[in-house]
């Protein structure tokens, strides 16, 4: 019985050694580790992209320098594998559909409304658009620096919701200022005219008084 047990143990050990032992192919791949690394450096790619010709294993195993690897590459025994194609056609179709508004219902939305498009971002966009417009109008001399400052503060105070409203406000403000200017000019011209007429009346009165005094003196 003891002999039989020893024999069984020997068989088990033999089986385990067979399992742990490397096959000829494994030894071949292990022996070409250096060549694969050098080839990856020469071809400027990863080791997984290097293909070694299995029919020329002996010649490849003899190559132990980059120069030899370059020669093997030139001969076609070592090749860089092509890039794996990852098609984006389906992604492009999905993106085009999404741009049209498909697949954007409540069931497809993951984040909150604020997370998907923050109100602070909308505010920044609006401010930048309106301030850019004011700057452009000031540079083109359509508005003066005083009106620019006044409108800038109003924009900051959320008075105008878009460019159209701001533009209309600018035209309205300019028309109002022109009207006020015209009224002021009319008032000034009328005032100067009245002043001139008053001066003329005073001169006439003085002349008449002077004439009357002269006439009385002559009588005496």
Short mmCIF file of the C-alpha atoms (twelve columns), coordinates in Angstrom:
data_MODEL
# 
_entry.id   MODEL 
# 
loop_
_atom_site.group_PDB 
_atom_site.id 
_atom_site.type_symbol 
_atom_site.label_atom_id 
_atom_site.label_alt_id 
_atom_site.label_comp_id 
_atom_site.label_asym_id 
_atom_site.label_seq_id 
_atom_site.Cartn_x 
_atom_site.Cartn_y 
_atom_site.Cartn_z 
_atom_site.pdbx_PDB_model_num 
ATOM 1   C CA . UNK A 1   0.000   0.000   0.000   1 
ATOM 2   C CA . UNK A 2   2.799   2.432   0.911   1 
ATOM 3   C CA . UNK A 3   4.438   1.775   -2.466  1 
ATOM 4   C CA . UNK A 4   1.187   2.444   -4.287  1 
ATOM 5   C CA . UNK A 5   0.761   5.734   -2.448  1 
ATOM 6   C CA . UNK A 6   4.306   6.742   -3.342  1 
ATOM 7   C CA . UNK A 7   3.601   5.933   -6.964  1 
ATOM 8   C CA . UNK A 8   0.434   8.055   -6.941  1 
ATOM 9   C CA . UNK A 9   2.367   10.953  -5.398  1 
ATOM 10  C CA . UNK A 10  5.031   10.642  -8.093  1 
ATOM 11  C CA . UNK A 11  2.375   10.687  -10.807 1 
ATOM 12  C CA . UNK A 12  0.794   13.820  -9.278  1 
ATOM 13  C CA . UNK A 13  4.162   15.558  -9.160  1 
ATOM 14  C CA . UNK A 14  4.843   14.657  -12.750 1 
ATOM 15  C CA . UNK A 15  1.460   16.043  -13.805 1 
ATOM 16  C CA . UNK A 16  2.048   19.279  -11.977 1 
ATOM 17  C CA . UNK A 17  5.463   19.665  -13.574 1 
ATOM 18  C CA . UNK A 18  3.880   19.155  -16.986 1 
ATOM 19  C CA . UNK A 19  1.297   21.808  -16.181 1 
ATOM 20  C CA . UNK A 20  3.869   24.331  -14.964 1 
ATOM 21  C CA . UNK A 21  6.333   23.555  -17.785 1 
ATOM 22  C CA . UNK A 22  6.360   25.932  -20.785 1 
ATOM 23  C CA . UNK A 23  5.611   24.703  -24.262 1 
ATOM 24  C CA . UNK A 24  7.952   25.291  -27.206 1 
ATOM 25  C CA . UNK A 25  5.780   28.202  -28.417 1 
ATOM 26  C CA . UNK A 26  5.996   29.935  -25.028 1 
ATOM 27  C CA . UNK A 27  9.767   29.599  -25.004 1 
ATOM 28  C CA . UNK A 28  9.807   31.041  -28.520 1 
ATOM 29  C CA . UNK A 29  7.761   34.092  -27.548 1 
ATOM 30  C CA . UNK A 30  9.793   34.575  -24.386 1 
ATOM 31  C CA . UNK A 31  13.018  34.413  -26.357 1 
ATOM 32  C CA . UNK A 32  11.726  37.176  -28.688 1 
ATOM 33  C CA . UNK A 33  10.910  39.588  -25.863 1 
ATOM 34  C CA . UNK A 34  14.023  41.675  -26.505 1 
ATOM 35  C CA . UNK A 35  13.375  41.796  -30.248 1 
ATOM 36  C CA . UNK A 36  9.771   42.887  -29.667 1 
ATOM 37  C CA . UNK A 37  10.853  45.677  -27.334 1 
ATOM 38  C CA . UNK A 38  13.514  46.930  -29.726 1 
ATOM 39  C CA . UNK A 39  11.080  46.733  -32.644 1 
ATOM 40  C CA . UNK A 40  8.507   48.787  -30.656 1 
ATOM 41  C CA . UNK A 41  11.151  51.470  -30.060 1 
ATOM 42  C CA . UNK A 42  12.249  51.471  -33.719 1 
ATOM 43  C CA . UNK A 43  8.679   51.561  -35.065 1 
ATOM 44  C CA . UNK A 44  7.606   54.100  -32.384 1 
ATOM 45  C CA . UNK A 45  4.605   52.128  -31.210 1 
ATOM 46  C CA . UNK A 46  3.578   49.773  -28.413 1 
ATOM 47  C CA . UNK A 47  4.748   46.177  -28.187 1 
ATOM 48  C CA . UNK A 48  1.219   44.951  -28.874 1 
ATOM 49  C CA . UNK A 49  1.393   46.631  -32.301 1 
ATOM 50  C CA . UNK A 50  4.551   44.738  -33.368 1 
ATOM 51  C CA . UNK A 51  4.136   41.682  -35.609 1 
ATOM 52  C CA . UNK A 52  7.028   39.219  -35.874 1 
ATOM 53  C CA . UNK A 53  7.015   36.763  -38.785 1 
ATOM 54  C CA . UNK A 54  6.528   33.281  -37.226 1 
ATOM 55  C CA . UNK A 55  8.275   31.676  -40.233 1 
ATOM 56  C CA . UNK A 56  11.471  33.643  -39.606 1 
ATOM 57  C CA . UNK A 57  11.796  33.108  -35.854 1 
ATOM 58  C CA . UNK A 58  15.412  31.932  -36.045 1 
ATOM 59  C CA . UNK A 59  16.570  34.977  -37.997 1 
ATOM 60  C CA . UNK A 60  14.581  37.361  -35.768 1 
ATOM 61  C CA . UNK A 61  16.003  35.779  -32.604 1 
ATOM 62  C CA . UNK A 62  19.536  36.502  -33.903 1 
ATOM 63  C CA . UNK A 63  18.768  40.259  -34.061 1 
ATOM 64  C CA . UNK A 64  19.977  41.843  -30.842 1 
ATOM 65  C CA . UNK A 65  20.397  45.493  -31.857 1 
ATOM 66  C CA . UNK A 66  18.250  48.277  -33.267 1 
ATOM 67  C CA . UNK A 67  20.221  48.256  -36.505 1 
ATOM 68  C CA . UNK A 68  19.425  44.564  -37.046 1 
ATOM 69  C CA . UNK A 69  15.756  45.237  -36.234 1 
ATOM 70  C CA . UNK A 70  15.704  48.054  -38.817 1 
ATOM 71  C CA . UNK A 71  17.025  45.608  -41.398 1 
ATOM 72  C CA . UNK A 72  14.287  43.100  -40.480 1 
ATOM 73  C CA . UNK A 73  11.679  45.856  -40.812 1 
ATOM 74  C CA . UNK A 74  13.058  46.698  -44.237 1 
ATOM 75  C CA . UNK A 75  12.898  43.009  -45.239 1 
ATOM 76  C CA . UNK A 76  9.314   42.772  -43.971 1 
ATOM 77  C CA . UNK A 77  9.923   40.238  -41.200 1 
ATOM 78  C CA . UNK A 78  8.902   42.797  -38.544 1 
ATOM 79  C CA . UNK A 79  5.806   44.877  -39.262 1 
ATOM 80  C CA . UNK A 80  3.834   47.504  -37.402 1 
ATOM 81  C CA . UNK A 81  0.211   46.362  -37.193 1 
ATOM 82  C CA . UNK A 82  -2.413  48.771  -38.615 1 
ATOM 83  C CA . UNK A 83  -4.542  50.923  -36.323 1 
ATOM 84  C CA . UNK A 84  -7.804  49.393  -35.194 1 
ATOM 85  C CA . UNK A 85  -10.706 51.131  -36.890 1 
ATOM 86  C CA . UNK A 86  -13.250 52.590  -34.490 1 
ATOM 87  C CA . UNK A 87  -16.036 53.944  -36.648 1 
ATOM 88  C CA . UNK A 88  -17.707 57.209  -35.621 1 
ATOM 89  C CA . UNK A 89  -20.509 57.000  -38.185 1 
ATOM 90  C CA . UNK A 90  -23.109 55.984  -35.592 1 
ATOM 91  C CA . UNK A 91  -21.916 58.701  -33.217 1 
ATOM 92  C CA . UNK A 92  -22.169 61.297  -36.011 1 
ATOM 93  C CA . UNK A 93  -25.713 60.190  -36.861 1 
ATOM 94  C CA . UNK A 94  -26.730 60.399  -33.197 1 
ATOM 95  C CA . UNK A 95  -25.158 63.862  -32.852 1 
ATOM 96  C CA . UNK A 96  -26.948 65.091  -36.004 1 
ATOM 97  C CA . UNK A 97  -30.265 63.801  -34.660 1 
ATOM 98  C CA . UNK A 98  -29.605 65.462  -31.292 1 
ATOM 99  C CA . UNK A 99  -28.845 68.756  -33.038 1 
ATOM 100 C CA . UNK A 100 -32.329 68.562  -34.570 1 
ATOM 101 C CA . UNK A 101 -33.761 68.110  -31.064 1 
ATOM 102 C CA . UNK A 102 -34.301 64.360  -31.019 1 
ATOM 103 C CA . UNK A 103 -33.478 62.229  -27.954 1 
ATOM 104 C CA . UNK A 104 -33.604 65.223  -25.574 1 
ATOM 105 C CA . UNK A 105 -36.840 64.552  -23.683 1 
ATOM 106 C CA . UNK A 106 -37.250 64.282  -19.923 1 
ATOM 107 C CA . UNK A 107 -36.188 60.627  -19.995 1 
ATOM 108 C CA . UNK A 108 -32.811 61.458  -21.539 1 
ATOM 109 C CA . UNK A 109 -31.898 64.266  -19.133 1 
ATOM 110 C CA . UNK A 110 -29.569 63.273  -16.286 1 
ATOM 111 C CA . UNK A 111 -28.597 66.571  -14.618 1 
ATOM 112 C CA . UNK A 112 -30.832 69.348  -13.292 1 
ATOM 113 C CA . UNK A 113 -31.720 72.331  -15.456 1 
ATOM 114 C CA . UNK A 114 -29.160 74.458  -13.615 1 
ATOM 115 C CA . UNK A 115 -26.461 71.800  -14.091 1 
ATOM 116 C CA . UNK A 116 -27.180 71.375  -17.817 1 
ATOM 117 C CA . UNK A 117 -27.128 75.112  -18.576 1 
ATOM 118 C CA . UNK A 118 -26.240 77.318  -15.574 1 
ATOM 119 C CA . UNK A 119 -27.978 80.687  -15.258 1 
ATOM 120 C CA . UNK A 120 -24.591 82.246  -14.413 1 
ATOM 121 C CA . UNK A 121 -23.314 81.124  -17.849 1 
ATOM 122 C CA . UNK A 122 -26.354 82.653  -19.575 1 
ATOM 123 C CA . UNK A 123 -25.798 85.892  -17.620 1 
ATOM 124 C CA . UNK A 124 -22.117 86.021  -18.614 1 
ATOM 125 C CA . UNK A 125 -22.971 85.461  -22.282 1 
ATOM 126 C CA . UNK A 126 -25.600 88.215  -22.230 1 
ATOM 127 C CA . UNK A 127 -23.294 90.673  -20.458 1 
ATOM 128 C CA . UNK A 128 -20.482 90.025  -22.910 1 
ATOM 129 C CA . UNK A 129 -22.751 90.481  -25.929 1 
ATOM 130 C CA . UNK A 130 -24.267 93.753  -24.666 1 
ATOM 131 C CA . UNK A 131 -20.939 95.181  -23.466 1 
ATOM 132 C CA . UNK A 132 -19.316 94.312  -26.788 1 
ATOM 133 C CA . UNK A 133 -22.111 96.173  -28.577 1 
ATOM 134 C CA . UNK A 134 -21.712 99.245  -26.343 1 
ATOM 135 C CA . UNK A 135 -17.943 99.230  -26.915 1 
ATOM 136 C CA . UNK A 136 -18.478 99.023  -30.687 1 
ATOM 137 C CA . UNK A 137 -20.968 101.915 -30.662 1 
ATOM 138 C CA . UNK A 138 -18.575 104.032 -28.581 1 
ATOM 139 C CA . UNK A 139 -15.651 103.331 -30.923 1 
ATOM 140 C CA . UNK A 140 -17.806 104.234 -33.957 1 
ATOM 141 C CA . UNK A 141 -18.775 107.531 -32.226 1 
ATOM 142 C CA . UNK A 142 -22.462 106.570 -32.272 1 
ATOM 143 C CA . UNK A 143 -22.618 107.269 -28.536 1 
ATOM 144 C CA . UNK A 144 -20.431 109.478 -26.364 1 
ATOM 145 C CA . UNK A 145 -18.591 108.356 -23.247 1 
ATOM 146 C CA . UNK A 146 -21.298 109.712 -20.936 1 
ATOM 147 C CA . UNK A 147 -24.070 107.750 -22.627 1 
ATOM 148 C CA . UNK A 148 -21.782 104.692 -22.733 1 
ATOM 149 C CA . UNK A 149 -21.277 104.844 -18.973 1 
ATOM 150 C CA . UNK A 150 -24.974 105.348 -18.310 1 
ATOM 151 C CA . UNK A 151 -25.978 102.408 -20.554 1 
ATOM 152 C CA . UNK A 152 -23.173 100.225 -19.142 1 
ATOM 153 C CA . UNK A 153 -24.602 100.589 -15.637 1 
ATOM 154 C CA . UNK A 154 -28.119 99.886  -16.916 1 
ATOM 155 C CA . UNK A 155 -26.877 96.725  -18.656 1 
ATOM 156 C CA . UNK A 156 -25.280 95.626  -15.400 1 
ATOM 157 C CA . UNK A 157 -28.572 96.313  -13.640 1 
ATOM 158 C CA . UNK A 158 -30.426 93.832  -15.914 1 
ATOM 159 C CA . UNK A 159 -32.459 96.514  -17.731 1 
ATOM 160 C CA . UNK A 160 -31.897 95.114  -21.239 1 
ATOM 161 C CA . UNK A 161 -32.546 91.455  -22.027 1 
ATOM 162 C CA . UNK A 162 -30.984 91.375  -25.518 1 
ATOM 163 C CA . UNK A 163 -29.233 93.416  -28.211 1 
ATOM 164 C CA . UNK A 164 -32.447 94.455  -29.958 1 
ATOM 165 C CA . UNK A 165 -33.877 96.059  -26.818 1 
ATOM 166 C CA . UNK A 166 -30.571 97.833  -26.117 1 
ATOM 167 C CA . UNK A 167 -30.372 99.110  -29.702 1 
ATOM 168 C CA . UNK A 168 -33.932 100.441 -29.558 1 
ATOM 169 C CA . UNK A 169 -33.150 102.113 -26.234 1 
ATOM 170 C CA . UNK A 170 -30.038 103.762 -27.710 1 
ATOM 171 C CA . UNK A 171 -31.999 105.116 -30.713 1 
ATOM 172 C CA . UNK A 172 -34.758 106.345 -28.424 1 
ATOM 173 C CA . UNK A 173 -32.256 107.997 -26.077 1 
ATOM 174 C CA . UNK A 174 -30.438 109.673 -28.954 1 
ATOM 175 C CA . UNK A 175 -33.717 110.940 -30.452 1 
ATOM 176 C CA . UNK A 176 -34.755 112.269 -27.018 1 
ATOM 177 C CA . UNK A 177 -31.430 114.036 -26.570 1 
ATOM 178 C CA . UNK A 178 -31.648 115.576 -30.052 1 
ATOM 179 C CA . UNK A 179 -35.175 116.791 -29.298 1 
ATOM 180 C CA . UNK A 180 -34.077 118.285 -25.985 1 
ATOM 181 C CA . UNK A 181 -31.130 119.937 -27.716 1 
ATOM 182 C CA . UNK A 182 -33.387 121.405 -30.406 1 
ATOM 183 C CA . UNK A 183 -35.823 122.713 -27.745 1 
ATOM 184 C CA . UNK A 184 -32.907 124.212 -25.783 1 
ATOM 185 C CA . UNK A 185 -31.570 125.899 -28.938 1 
ATOM 186 C CA . UNK A 186 -35.036 127.310 -29.721 1 
ATOM 187 C CA . UNK A 187 -35.351 128.568 -26.175 1 
ATOM 188 C CA . UNK A 188 -31.891 130.194 -26.357 1 
ATOM 189 C CA . UNK A 189 -32.626 131.816 -29.714 1 
ATOM 190 C CA . UNK A 190 -35.984 133.122 -28.426 1 
ATOM 191 C CA . UNK A 191 -34.320 134.445 -25.273 1 
ATOM 192 C CA . UNK A 192 -31.583 136.220 -27.256 1 
ATOM 193 C CA . UNK A 193 -34.241 137.652 -29.611 1 
ATOM 194 C CA . UNK A 194 -36.302 138.923 -26.679 1 
ATOM 195 C CA . UNK A 195 -33.224 140.387 -25.050 1 
ATOM 196 C CA . UNK A 196 -32.293 142.143 -28.272 1 
ATOM 197 C CA . UNK A 197 -35.826 143.543 -28.653 1 
ATOM 198 C CA . UNK A 198 -35.773 144.781 -25.030 1 
ATOM 199 C CA . UNK A 199 -32.450 146.516 -25.632 1 
ATOM 200 C CA . UNK A 200 -33.848 148.143 -28.799 1 
ATOM 201 C CA . UNK A 201 -36.909 149.369 -26.876 1 
ATOM 202 C CA . UNK A 202 -34.695 150.849 -24.149 1 
ATOM 203 C CA . UNK A 203 -32.524 152.580 -26.735 1 
ATOM 204 C CA . UNK A 204 -35.616 154.039 -28.432 1 
ATOM 205 C CA . UNK A 205 -36.982 155.236 -25.117 1 
ATOM 206 C CA . UNK A 206 -33.675 156.847 -24.221 1 
ATOM 207 C CA . UNK A 207 -33.524 158.460 -27.665 1 
ATOM 208 C CA . UNK A 208 -37.066 159.793 -27.243 1 
ATOM 209 C CA . UNK A 209 -36.293 161.138 -23.794 1 
ATOM 210 C CA . UNK A 210 -33.149 162.735 -25.121 1 
ATOM 211 C CA . UNK A 211 -35.089 164.317 -27.999 1 
ATOM 212 C CA . UNK A 212 -37.749 165.605 -25.567 1 
ATOM 213 C CA . UNK A 213 -35.134 167.178 -23.297 1 
ATOM 214 C CA . UNK A 214 -33.450 168.866 -26.277 1 
ATOM 215 C CA . UNK A 215 -36.781 170.235 -27.479 1 
ATOM 216 C CA . UNK A 216 -37.584 171.759 -24.059 1 
ATOM 217 C CA . UNK A 217 -34.134 173.323 -23.855 1 
ATOM 218 C CA . UNK A 218 -34.620 174.899 -27.295 1 
ATOM 219 C CA . UNK A 219 -37.961 176.411 -26.163 1 
ATOM 220 C CA . UNK A 220 -36.340 178.048 -23.195 1 
# 
